mmCIF file of C-alpha atoms in Angstrom:
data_model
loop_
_atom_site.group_PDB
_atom_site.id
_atom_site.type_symbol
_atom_site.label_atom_id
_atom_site.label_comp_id
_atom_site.label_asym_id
_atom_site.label_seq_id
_atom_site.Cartn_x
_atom_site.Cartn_y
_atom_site.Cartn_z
ATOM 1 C CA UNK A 1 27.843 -47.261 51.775
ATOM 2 C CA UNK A 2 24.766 -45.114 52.256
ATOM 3 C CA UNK A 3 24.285 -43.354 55.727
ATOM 4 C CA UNK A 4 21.505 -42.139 57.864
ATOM 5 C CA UNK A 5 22.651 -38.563 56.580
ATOM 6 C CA UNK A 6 21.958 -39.513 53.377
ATOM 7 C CA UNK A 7 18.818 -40.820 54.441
ATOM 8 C CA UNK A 8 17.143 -38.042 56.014
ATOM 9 C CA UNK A 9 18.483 -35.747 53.030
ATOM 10 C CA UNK A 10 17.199 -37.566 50.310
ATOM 11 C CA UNK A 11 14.126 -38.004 52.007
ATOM 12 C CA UNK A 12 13.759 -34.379 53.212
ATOM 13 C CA UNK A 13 13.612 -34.826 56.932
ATOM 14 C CA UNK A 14 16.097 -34.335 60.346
ATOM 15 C CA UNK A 15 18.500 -37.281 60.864
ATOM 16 C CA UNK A 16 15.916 -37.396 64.463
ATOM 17 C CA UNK A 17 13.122 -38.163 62.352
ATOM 18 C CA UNK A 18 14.993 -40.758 60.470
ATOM 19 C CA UNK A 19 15.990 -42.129 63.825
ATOM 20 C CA UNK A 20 12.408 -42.325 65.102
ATOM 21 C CA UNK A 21 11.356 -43.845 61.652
ATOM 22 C CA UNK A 22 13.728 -46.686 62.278
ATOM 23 C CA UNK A 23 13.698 -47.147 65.798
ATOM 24 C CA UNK A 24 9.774 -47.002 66.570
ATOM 25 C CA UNK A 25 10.377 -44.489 69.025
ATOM 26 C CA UNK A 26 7.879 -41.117 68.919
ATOM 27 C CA UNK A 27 5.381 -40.138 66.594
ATOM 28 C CA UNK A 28 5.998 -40.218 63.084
ATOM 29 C CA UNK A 29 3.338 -38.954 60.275
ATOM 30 C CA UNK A 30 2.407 -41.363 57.793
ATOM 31 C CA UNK A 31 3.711 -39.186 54.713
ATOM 32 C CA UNK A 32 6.711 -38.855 56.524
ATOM 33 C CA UNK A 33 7.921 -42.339 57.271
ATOM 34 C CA UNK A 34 6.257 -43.188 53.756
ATOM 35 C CA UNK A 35 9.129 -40.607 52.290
ATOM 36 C CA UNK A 36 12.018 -42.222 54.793
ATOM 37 C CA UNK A 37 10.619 -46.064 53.291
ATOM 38 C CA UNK A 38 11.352 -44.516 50.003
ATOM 39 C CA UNK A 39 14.671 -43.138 50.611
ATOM 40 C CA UNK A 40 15.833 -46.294 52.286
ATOM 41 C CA UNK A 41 14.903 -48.623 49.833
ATOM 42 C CA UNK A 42 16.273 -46.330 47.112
ATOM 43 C CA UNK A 43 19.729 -45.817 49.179
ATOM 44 C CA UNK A 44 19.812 -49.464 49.913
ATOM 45 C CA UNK A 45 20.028 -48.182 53.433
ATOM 46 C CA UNK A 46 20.416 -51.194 56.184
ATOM 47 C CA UNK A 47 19.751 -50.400 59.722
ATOM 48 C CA UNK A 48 21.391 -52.356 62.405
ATOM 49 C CA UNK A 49 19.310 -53.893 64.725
ATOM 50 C CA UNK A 50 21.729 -54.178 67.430
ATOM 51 C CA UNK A 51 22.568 -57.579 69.143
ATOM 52 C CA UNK A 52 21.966 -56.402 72.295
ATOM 53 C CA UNK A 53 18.639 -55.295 71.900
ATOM 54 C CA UNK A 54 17.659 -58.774 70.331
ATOM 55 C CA UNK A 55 19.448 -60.370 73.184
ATOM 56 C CA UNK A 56 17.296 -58.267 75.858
ATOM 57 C CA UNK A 57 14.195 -59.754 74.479
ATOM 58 C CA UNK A 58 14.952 -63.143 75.049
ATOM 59 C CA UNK A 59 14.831 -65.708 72.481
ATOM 60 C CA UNK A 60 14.555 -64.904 68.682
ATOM 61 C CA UNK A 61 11.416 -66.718 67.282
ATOM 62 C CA UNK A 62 11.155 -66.866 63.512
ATOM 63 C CA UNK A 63 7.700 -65.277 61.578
ATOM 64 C CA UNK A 64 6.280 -66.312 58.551
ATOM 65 C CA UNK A 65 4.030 -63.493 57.360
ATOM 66 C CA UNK A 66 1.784 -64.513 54.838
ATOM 67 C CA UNK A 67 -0.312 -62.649 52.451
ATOM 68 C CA UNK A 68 -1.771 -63.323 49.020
ATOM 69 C CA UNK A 69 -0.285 -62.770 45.310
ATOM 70 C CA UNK A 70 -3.101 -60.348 45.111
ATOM 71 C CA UNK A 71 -1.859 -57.967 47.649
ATOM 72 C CA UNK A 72 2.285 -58.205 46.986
ATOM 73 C CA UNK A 73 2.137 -58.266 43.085
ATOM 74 C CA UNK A 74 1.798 -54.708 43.508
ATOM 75 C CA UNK A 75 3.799 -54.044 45.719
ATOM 76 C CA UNK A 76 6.452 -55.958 44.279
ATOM 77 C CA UNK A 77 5.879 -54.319 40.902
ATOM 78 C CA UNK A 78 6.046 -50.514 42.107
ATOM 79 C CA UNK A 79 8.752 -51.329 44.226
ATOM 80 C CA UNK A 80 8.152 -49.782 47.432
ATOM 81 C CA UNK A 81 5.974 -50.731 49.958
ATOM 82 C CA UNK A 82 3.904 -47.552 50.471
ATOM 83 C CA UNK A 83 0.020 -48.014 49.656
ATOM 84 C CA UNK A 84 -2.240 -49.745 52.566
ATOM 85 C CA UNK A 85 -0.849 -53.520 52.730
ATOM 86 C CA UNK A 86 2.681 -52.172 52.099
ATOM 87 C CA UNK A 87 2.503 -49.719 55.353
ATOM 88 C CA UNK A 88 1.157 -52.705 57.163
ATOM 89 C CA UNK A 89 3.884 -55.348 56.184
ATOM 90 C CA UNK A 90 6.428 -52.663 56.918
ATOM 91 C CA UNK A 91 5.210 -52.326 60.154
ATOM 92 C CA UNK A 92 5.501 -55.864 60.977
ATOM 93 C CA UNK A 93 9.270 -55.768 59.497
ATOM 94 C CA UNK A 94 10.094 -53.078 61.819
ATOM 95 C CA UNK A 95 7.975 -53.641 65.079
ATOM 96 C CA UNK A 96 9.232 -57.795 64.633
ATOM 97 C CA UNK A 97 12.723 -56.802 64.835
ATOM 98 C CA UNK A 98 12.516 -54.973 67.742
ATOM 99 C CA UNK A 99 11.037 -57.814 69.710
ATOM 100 C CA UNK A 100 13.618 -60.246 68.632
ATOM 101 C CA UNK A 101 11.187 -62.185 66.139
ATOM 102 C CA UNK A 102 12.888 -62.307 62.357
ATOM 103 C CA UNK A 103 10.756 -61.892 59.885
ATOM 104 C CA UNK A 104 10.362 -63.546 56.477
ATOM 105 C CA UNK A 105 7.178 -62.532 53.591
ATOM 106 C CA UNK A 106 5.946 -65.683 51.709
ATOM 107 C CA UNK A 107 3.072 -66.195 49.462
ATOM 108 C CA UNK A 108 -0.547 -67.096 51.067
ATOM 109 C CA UNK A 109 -0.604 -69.584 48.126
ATOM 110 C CA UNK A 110 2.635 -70.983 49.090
ATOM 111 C CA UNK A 111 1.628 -71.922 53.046
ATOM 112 C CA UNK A 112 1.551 -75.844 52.138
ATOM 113 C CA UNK A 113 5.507 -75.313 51.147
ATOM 114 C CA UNK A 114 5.979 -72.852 54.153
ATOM 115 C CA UNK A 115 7.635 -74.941 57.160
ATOM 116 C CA UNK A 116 9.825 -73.922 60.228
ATOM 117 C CA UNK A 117 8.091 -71.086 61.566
ATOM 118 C CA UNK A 118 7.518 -70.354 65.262
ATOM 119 C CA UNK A 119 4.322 -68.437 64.243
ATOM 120 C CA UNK A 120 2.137 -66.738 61.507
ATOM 121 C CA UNK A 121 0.809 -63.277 60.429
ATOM 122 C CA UNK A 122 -1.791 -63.615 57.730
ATOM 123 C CA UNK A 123 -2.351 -60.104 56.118
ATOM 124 C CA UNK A 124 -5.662 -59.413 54.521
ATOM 125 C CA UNK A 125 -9.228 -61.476 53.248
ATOM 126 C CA UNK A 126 -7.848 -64.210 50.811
ATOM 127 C CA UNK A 127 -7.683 -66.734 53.322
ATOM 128 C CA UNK A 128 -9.520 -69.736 52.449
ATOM 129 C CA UNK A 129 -11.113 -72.589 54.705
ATOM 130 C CA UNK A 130 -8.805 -74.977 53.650
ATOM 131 C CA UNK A 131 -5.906 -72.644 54.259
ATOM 132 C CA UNK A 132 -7.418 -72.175 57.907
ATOM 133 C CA UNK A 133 -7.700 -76.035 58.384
ATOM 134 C CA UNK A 134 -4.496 -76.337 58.259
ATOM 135 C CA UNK A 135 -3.220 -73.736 59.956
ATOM 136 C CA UNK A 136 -4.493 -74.814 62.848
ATOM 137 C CA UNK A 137 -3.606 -77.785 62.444
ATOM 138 C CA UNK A 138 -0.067 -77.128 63.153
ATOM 139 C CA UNK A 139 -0.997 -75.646 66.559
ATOM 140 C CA UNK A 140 1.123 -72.820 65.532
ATOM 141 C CA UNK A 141 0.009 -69.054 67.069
ATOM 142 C CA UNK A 142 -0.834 -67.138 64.658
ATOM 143 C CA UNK A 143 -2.560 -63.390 64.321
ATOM 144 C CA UNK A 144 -5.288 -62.398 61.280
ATOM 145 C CA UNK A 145 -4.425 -58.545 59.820
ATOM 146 C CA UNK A 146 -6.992 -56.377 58.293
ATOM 147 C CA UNK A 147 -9.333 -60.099 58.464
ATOM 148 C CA UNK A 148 -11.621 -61.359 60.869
ATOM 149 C CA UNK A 149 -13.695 -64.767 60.604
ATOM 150 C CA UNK A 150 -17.092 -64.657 62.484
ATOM 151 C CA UNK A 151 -17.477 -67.567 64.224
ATOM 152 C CA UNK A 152 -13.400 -68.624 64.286
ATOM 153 C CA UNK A 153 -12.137 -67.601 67.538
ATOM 154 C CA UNK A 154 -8.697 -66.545 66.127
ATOM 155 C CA UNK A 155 -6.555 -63.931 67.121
ATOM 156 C CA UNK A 156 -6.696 -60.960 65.047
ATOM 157 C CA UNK A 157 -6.371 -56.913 64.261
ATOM 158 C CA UNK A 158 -8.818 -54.929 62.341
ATOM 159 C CA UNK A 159 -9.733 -51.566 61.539
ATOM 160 C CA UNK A 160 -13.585 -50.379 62.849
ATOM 161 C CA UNK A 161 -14.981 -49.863 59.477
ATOM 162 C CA UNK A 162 -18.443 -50.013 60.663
ATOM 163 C CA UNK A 163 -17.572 -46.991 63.211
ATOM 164 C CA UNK A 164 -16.124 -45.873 60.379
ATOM 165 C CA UNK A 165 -18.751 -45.451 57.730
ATOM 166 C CA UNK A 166 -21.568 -44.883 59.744
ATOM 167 C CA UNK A 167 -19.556 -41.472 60.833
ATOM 168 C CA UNK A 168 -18.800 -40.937 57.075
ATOM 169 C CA UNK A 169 -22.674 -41.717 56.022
ATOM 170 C CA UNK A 170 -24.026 -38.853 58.996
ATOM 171 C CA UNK A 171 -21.835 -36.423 58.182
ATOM 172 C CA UNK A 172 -22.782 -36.328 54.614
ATOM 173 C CA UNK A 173 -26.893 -36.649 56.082
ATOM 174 C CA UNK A 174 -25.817 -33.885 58.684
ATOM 175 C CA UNK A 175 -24.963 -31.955 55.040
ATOM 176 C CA UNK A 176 -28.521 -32.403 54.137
ATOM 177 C CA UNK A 177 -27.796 -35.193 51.606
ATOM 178 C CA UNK A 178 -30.217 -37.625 50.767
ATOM 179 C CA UNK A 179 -29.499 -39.148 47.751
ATOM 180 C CA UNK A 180 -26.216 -40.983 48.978
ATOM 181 C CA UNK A 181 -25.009 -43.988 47.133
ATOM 182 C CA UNK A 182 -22.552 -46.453 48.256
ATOM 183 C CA UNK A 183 -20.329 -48.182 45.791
ATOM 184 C CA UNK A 184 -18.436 -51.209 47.209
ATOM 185 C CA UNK A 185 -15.899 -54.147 46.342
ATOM 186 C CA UNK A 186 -16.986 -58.025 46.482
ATOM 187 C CA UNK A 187 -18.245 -58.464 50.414
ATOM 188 C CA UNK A 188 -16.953 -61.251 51.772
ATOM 189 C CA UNK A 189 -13.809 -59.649 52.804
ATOM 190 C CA UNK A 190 -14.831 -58.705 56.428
ATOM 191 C CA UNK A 191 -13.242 -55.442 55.762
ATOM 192 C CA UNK A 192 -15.987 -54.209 52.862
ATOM 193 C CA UNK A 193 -18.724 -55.860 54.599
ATOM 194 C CA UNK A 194 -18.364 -53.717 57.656
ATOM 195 C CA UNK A 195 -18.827 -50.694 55.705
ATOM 196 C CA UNK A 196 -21.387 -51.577 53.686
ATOM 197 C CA UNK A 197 -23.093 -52.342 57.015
ATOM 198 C CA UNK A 198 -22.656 -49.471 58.526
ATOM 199 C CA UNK A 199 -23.699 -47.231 55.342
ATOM 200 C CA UNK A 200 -26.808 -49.438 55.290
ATOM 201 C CA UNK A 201 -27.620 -49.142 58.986
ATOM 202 C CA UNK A 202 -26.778 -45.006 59.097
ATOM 203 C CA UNK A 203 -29.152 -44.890 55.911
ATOM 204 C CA UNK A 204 -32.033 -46.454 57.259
ATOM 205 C CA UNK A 205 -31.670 -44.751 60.934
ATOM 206 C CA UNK A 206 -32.217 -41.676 59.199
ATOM 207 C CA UNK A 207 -35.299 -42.677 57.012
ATOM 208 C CA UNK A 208 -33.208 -42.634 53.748
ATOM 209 C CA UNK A 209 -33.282 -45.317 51.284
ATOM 210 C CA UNK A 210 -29.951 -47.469 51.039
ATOM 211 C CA UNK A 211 -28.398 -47.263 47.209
ATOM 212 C CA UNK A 212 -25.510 -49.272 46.740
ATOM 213 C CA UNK A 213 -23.207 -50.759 43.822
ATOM 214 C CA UNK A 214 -20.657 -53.544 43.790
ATOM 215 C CA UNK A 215 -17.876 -53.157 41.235
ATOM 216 C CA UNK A 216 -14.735 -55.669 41.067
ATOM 217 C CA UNK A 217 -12.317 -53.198 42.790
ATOM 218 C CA UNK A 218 -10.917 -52.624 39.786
ATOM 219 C CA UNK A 219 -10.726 -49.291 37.745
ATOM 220 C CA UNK A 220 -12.746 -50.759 34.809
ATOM 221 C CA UNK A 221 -15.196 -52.536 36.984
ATOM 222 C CA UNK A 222 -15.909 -49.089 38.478
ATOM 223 C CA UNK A 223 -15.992 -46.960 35.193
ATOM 224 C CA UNK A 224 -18.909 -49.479 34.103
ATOM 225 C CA UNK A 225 -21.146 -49.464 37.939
ATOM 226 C CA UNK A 226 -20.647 -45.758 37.566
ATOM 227 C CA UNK A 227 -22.169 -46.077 34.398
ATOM 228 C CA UNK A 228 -24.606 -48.552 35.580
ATOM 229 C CA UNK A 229 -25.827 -45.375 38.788
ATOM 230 C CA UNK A 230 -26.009 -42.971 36.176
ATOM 231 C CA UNK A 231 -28.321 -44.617 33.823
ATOM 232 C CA UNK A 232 -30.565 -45.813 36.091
ATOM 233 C CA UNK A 233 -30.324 -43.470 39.095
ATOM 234 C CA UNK A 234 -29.258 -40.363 37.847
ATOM 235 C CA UNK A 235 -26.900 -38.152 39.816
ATOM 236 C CA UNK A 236 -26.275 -38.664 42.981
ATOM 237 C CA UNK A 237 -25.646 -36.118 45.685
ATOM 238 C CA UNK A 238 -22.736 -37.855 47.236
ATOM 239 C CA UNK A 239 -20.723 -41.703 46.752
ATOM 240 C CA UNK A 240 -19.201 -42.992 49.697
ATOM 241 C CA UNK A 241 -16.621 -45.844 48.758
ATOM 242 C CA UNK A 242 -15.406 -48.727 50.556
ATOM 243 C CA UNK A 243 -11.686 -47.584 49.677
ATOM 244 C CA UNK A 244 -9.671 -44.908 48.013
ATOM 245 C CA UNK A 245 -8.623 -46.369 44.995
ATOM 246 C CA UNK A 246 -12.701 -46.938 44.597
ATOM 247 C CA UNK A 247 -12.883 -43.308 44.996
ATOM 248 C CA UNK A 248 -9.842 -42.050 43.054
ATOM 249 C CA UNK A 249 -11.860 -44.215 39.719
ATOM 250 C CA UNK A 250 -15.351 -42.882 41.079
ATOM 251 C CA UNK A 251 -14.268 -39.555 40.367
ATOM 252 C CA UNK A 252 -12.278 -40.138 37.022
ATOM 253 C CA UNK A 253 -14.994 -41.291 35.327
ATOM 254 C CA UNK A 254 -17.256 -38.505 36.820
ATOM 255 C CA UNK A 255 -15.151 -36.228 35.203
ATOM 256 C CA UNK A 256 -15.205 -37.863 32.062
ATOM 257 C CA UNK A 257 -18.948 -37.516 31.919
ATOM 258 C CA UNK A 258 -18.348 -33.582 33.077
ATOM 259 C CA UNK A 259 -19.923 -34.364 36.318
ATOM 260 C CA UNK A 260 -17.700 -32.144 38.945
ATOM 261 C CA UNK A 261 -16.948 -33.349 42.189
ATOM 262 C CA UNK A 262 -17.424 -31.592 44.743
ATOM 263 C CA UNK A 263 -19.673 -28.942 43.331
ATOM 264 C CA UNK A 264 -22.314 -31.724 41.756
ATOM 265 C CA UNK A 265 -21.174 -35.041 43.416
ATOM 266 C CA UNK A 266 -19.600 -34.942 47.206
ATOM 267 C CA UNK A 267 -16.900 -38.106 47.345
ATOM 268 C CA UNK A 268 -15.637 -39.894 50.063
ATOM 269 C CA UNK A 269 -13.001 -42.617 50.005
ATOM 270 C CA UNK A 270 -12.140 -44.848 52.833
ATOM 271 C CA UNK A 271 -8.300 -45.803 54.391
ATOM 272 C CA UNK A 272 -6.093 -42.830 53.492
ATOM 273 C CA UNK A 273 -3.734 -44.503 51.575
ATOM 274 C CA UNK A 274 -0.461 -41.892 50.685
ATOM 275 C CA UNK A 275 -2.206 -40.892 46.964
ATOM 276 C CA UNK A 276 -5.343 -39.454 48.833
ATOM 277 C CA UNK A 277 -4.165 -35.936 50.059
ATOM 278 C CA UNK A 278 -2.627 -35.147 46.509
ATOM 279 C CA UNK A 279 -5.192 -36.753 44.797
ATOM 280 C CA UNK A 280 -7.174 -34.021 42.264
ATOM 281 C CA UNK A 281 -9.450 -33.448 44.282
ATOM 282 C CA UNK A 282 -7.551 -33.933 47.620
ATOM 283 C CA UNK A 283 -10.069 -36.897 48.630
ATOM 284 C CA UNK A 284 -11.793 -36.351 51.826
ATOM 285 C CA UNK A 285 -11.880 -40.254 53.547
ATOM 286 C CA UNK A 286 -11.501 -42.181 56.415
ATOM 287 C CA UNK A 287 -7.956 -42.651 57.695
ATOM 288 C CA UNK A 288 -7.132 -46.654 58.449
ATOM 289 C CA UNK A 289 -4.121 -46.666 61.057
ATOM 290 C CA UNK A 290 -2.393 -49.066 59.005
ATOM 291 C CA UNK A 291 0.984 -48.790 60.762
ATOM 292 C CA UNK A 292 -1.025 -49.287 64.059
ATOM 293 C CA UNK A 293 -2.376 -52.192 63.297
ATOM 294 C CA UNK A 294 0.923 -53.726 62.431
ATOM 295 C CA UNK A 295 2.412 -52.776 65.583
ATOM 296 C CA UNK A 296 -0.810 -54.499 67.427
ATOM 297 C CA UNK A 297 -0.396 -57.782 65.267
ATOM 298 C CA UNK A 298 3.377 -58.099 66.290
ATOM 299 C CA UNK A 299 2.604 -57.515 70.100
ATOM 300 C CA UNK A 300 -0.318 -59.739 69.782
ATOM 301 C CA UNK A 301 2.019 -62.816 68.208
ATOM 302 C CA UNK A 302 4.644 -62.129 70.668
ATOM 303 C CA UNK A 303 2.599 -62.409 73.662
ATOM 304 C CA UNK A 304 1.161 -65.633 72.006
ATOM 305 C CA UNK A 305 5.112 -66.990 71.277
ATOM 306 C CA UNK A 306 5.878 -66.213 75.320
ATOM 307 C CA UNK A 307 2.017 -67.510 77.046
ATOM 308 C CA UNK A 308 1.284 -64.164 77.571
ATOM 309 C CA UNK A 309 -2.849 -63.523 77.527
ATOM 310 C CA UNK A 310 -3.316 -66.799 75.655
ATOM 311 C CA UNK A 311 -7.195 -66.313 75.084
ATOM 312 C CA UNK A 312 -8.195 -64.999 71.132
ATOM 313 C CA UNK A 313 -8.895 -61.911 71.076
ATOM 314 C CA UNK A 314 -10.131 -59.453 68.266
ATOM 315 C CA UNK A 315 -8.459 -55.941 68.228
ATOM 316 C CA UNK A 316 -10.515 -52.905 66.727
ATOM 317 C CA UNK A 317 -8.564 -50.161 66.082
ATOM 318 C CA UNK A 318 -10.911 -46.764 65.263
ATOM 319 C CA UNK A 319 -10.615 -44.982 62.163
ATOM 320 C CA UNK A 320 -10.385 -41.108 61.673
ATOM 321 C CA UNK A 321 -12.453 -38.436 59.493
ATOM 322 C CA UNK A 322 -10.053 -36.612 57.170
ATOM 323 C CA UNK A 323 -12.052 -33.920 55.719
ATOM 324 C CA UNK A 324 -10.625 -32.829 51.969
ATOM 325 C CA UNK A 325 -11.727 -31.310 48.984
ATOM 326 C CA UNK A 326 -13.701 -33.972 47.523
ATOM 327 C CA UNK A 327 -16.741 -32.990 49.453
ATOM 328 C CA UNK A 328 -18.499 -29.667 50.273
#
């Protein structure tokens, strides 16, 4: 039976930072508990959350947390939970157990099925109105992850993309670009539409014209939009994107038309998933606190579960300029 030894040596760390990994306790980086993940789930490691500790929080409520096929097919398929959902959904698996709520991950499409719950997290944009209906129709509580719903008054947690890319859109003006284009995913997740937002408003504060592109969020959806700029707006000076992955195809098929990033084209991605430091280039972007905001969604539901602060309330957690290689 694997140990905690063998953790922290396949994973390349101290048997303290394993510790910390596990137990929630002190700052861990990103990279590193992304590494521990991996060398858990390929140990079949099984930490012990200890009976006592689940008997000093009181009773032990039971979580559903939901998100769609979209988001865990991959996650599924790769097999460990490291890119920007993943780090999320961990988080809730962790920061859950330690506040005596047990944790099980279902299918959004599968909520009609999905009975016995004490409450809900719902991770990401698929949600639909139906879906919502009857949510709240089982007067459940329930917290919204990397989602919000103007005009529902629904509990949720969020990263600040509009802080977010307006700070990424000035520092590339503060550069002296001017030609900045903004290529984007479909808007209506809440998540995209914030940055495009606050590209647009940044732009026009500064007197520059707003250029932007939706592709699919896929990588042959982008190859064609980049296609698309390029024949009918030349070269830009810089792309921001609304994510990384955006980004990492952005600058793939810049290559491939011999268009060098950053000495031609300046890039910038946006959550600083685990592939964007070792990316080629190392992509400069804005860092979502992913692990953060699965902490917050866990207190949130359990202070829901015990009458604690029963009033919705929407939780913005800032993001945080990484500057890379990507840009000049």
């Amino acid at each position: 039976m694997p140990t905690i030894e063998d953790v922290a040596k396949l994973a390349g760390v101290s048997i303290a930072t394993v510790s910390r990994v596990i137990n929630g306790s002190g700052y861990v980086s990103e990279k590193t508990r992304y590494k521990v993940w991996k060398a858990i789930e390929e140990l079949g490691y099984k930490p012990e959350i200890s009976a006592k500790l689940l008997a000093s929080k009181g009773k032990l409520f039971n979580i559903y947390v939901f998100a769609s096929k979209r988001i865990l097919s991959p996650l599924q398929n790769n097999g460990i939970l490291g890119e920007f959902y993943g780090v999320i959904i961990r988080a809730i698996e962790e920061n859950c157990g330690r506040l005596g709520m047990n944790v099980e991950l279902k299918m959004l499409e599968n909520f009609s099925e999905s009975n016995g719950a004490d409450g809900y997290i719902f991770i990401g944009g698929d949600l639909s109105e139906k879906t919502l209906k009857e949510i709240k129709s089982r007067k459940k509580p329930f917290v919204l992850v990397d989602h919000y719903i103007p005009g529902e008054r629904v509990d949720c947690v969020i990263s600040d993309g509009y802080d977010g890319a307006v700070y990424a859109t000035n520092y590339l003006i503060s550069k002296g670009f001017k030609r900045i284009v903004h290529v984007h995913g479909p808007l209506h997740p809440y998540g995209f539409k914030m940055r495009y937002d606050g590209y647009k408003d940044a732009m026009e504060k500064a007197g520059l014209m707003p250029r932007f592109y939706e592709c699919d969020d896929t990588e042959e959806g982008t190859r064609k939009v980049i296609d698309i700029m390029l024949n009918s707006y030349g070269t830009p000076e810089a792309i921001f994107t609304s994510n990384d992955s955006i980004a990492f195809w952005v600058i793939k098929r810049l290559k491939e038309h011999n268009i060098k990033v950053p000495d031609d084209v300046s890039v910038i991605g946006f959550d600083d998933i685990v592939d964007a430091e070792n990316f080629d280039p190392p992509l400069t972007t804005l860092r979502v606190f992913k692990y953060e905001m699965g902490c917050l969604a866990c207190k949130r539901l359990h202070e829901l579960l015990t009458g604690i602060n029963p009033h919705p309330v929407r939780i913005l957690v800032f993001t945080q300029f990484v500057k890379r290689k990507s840009t000049k």
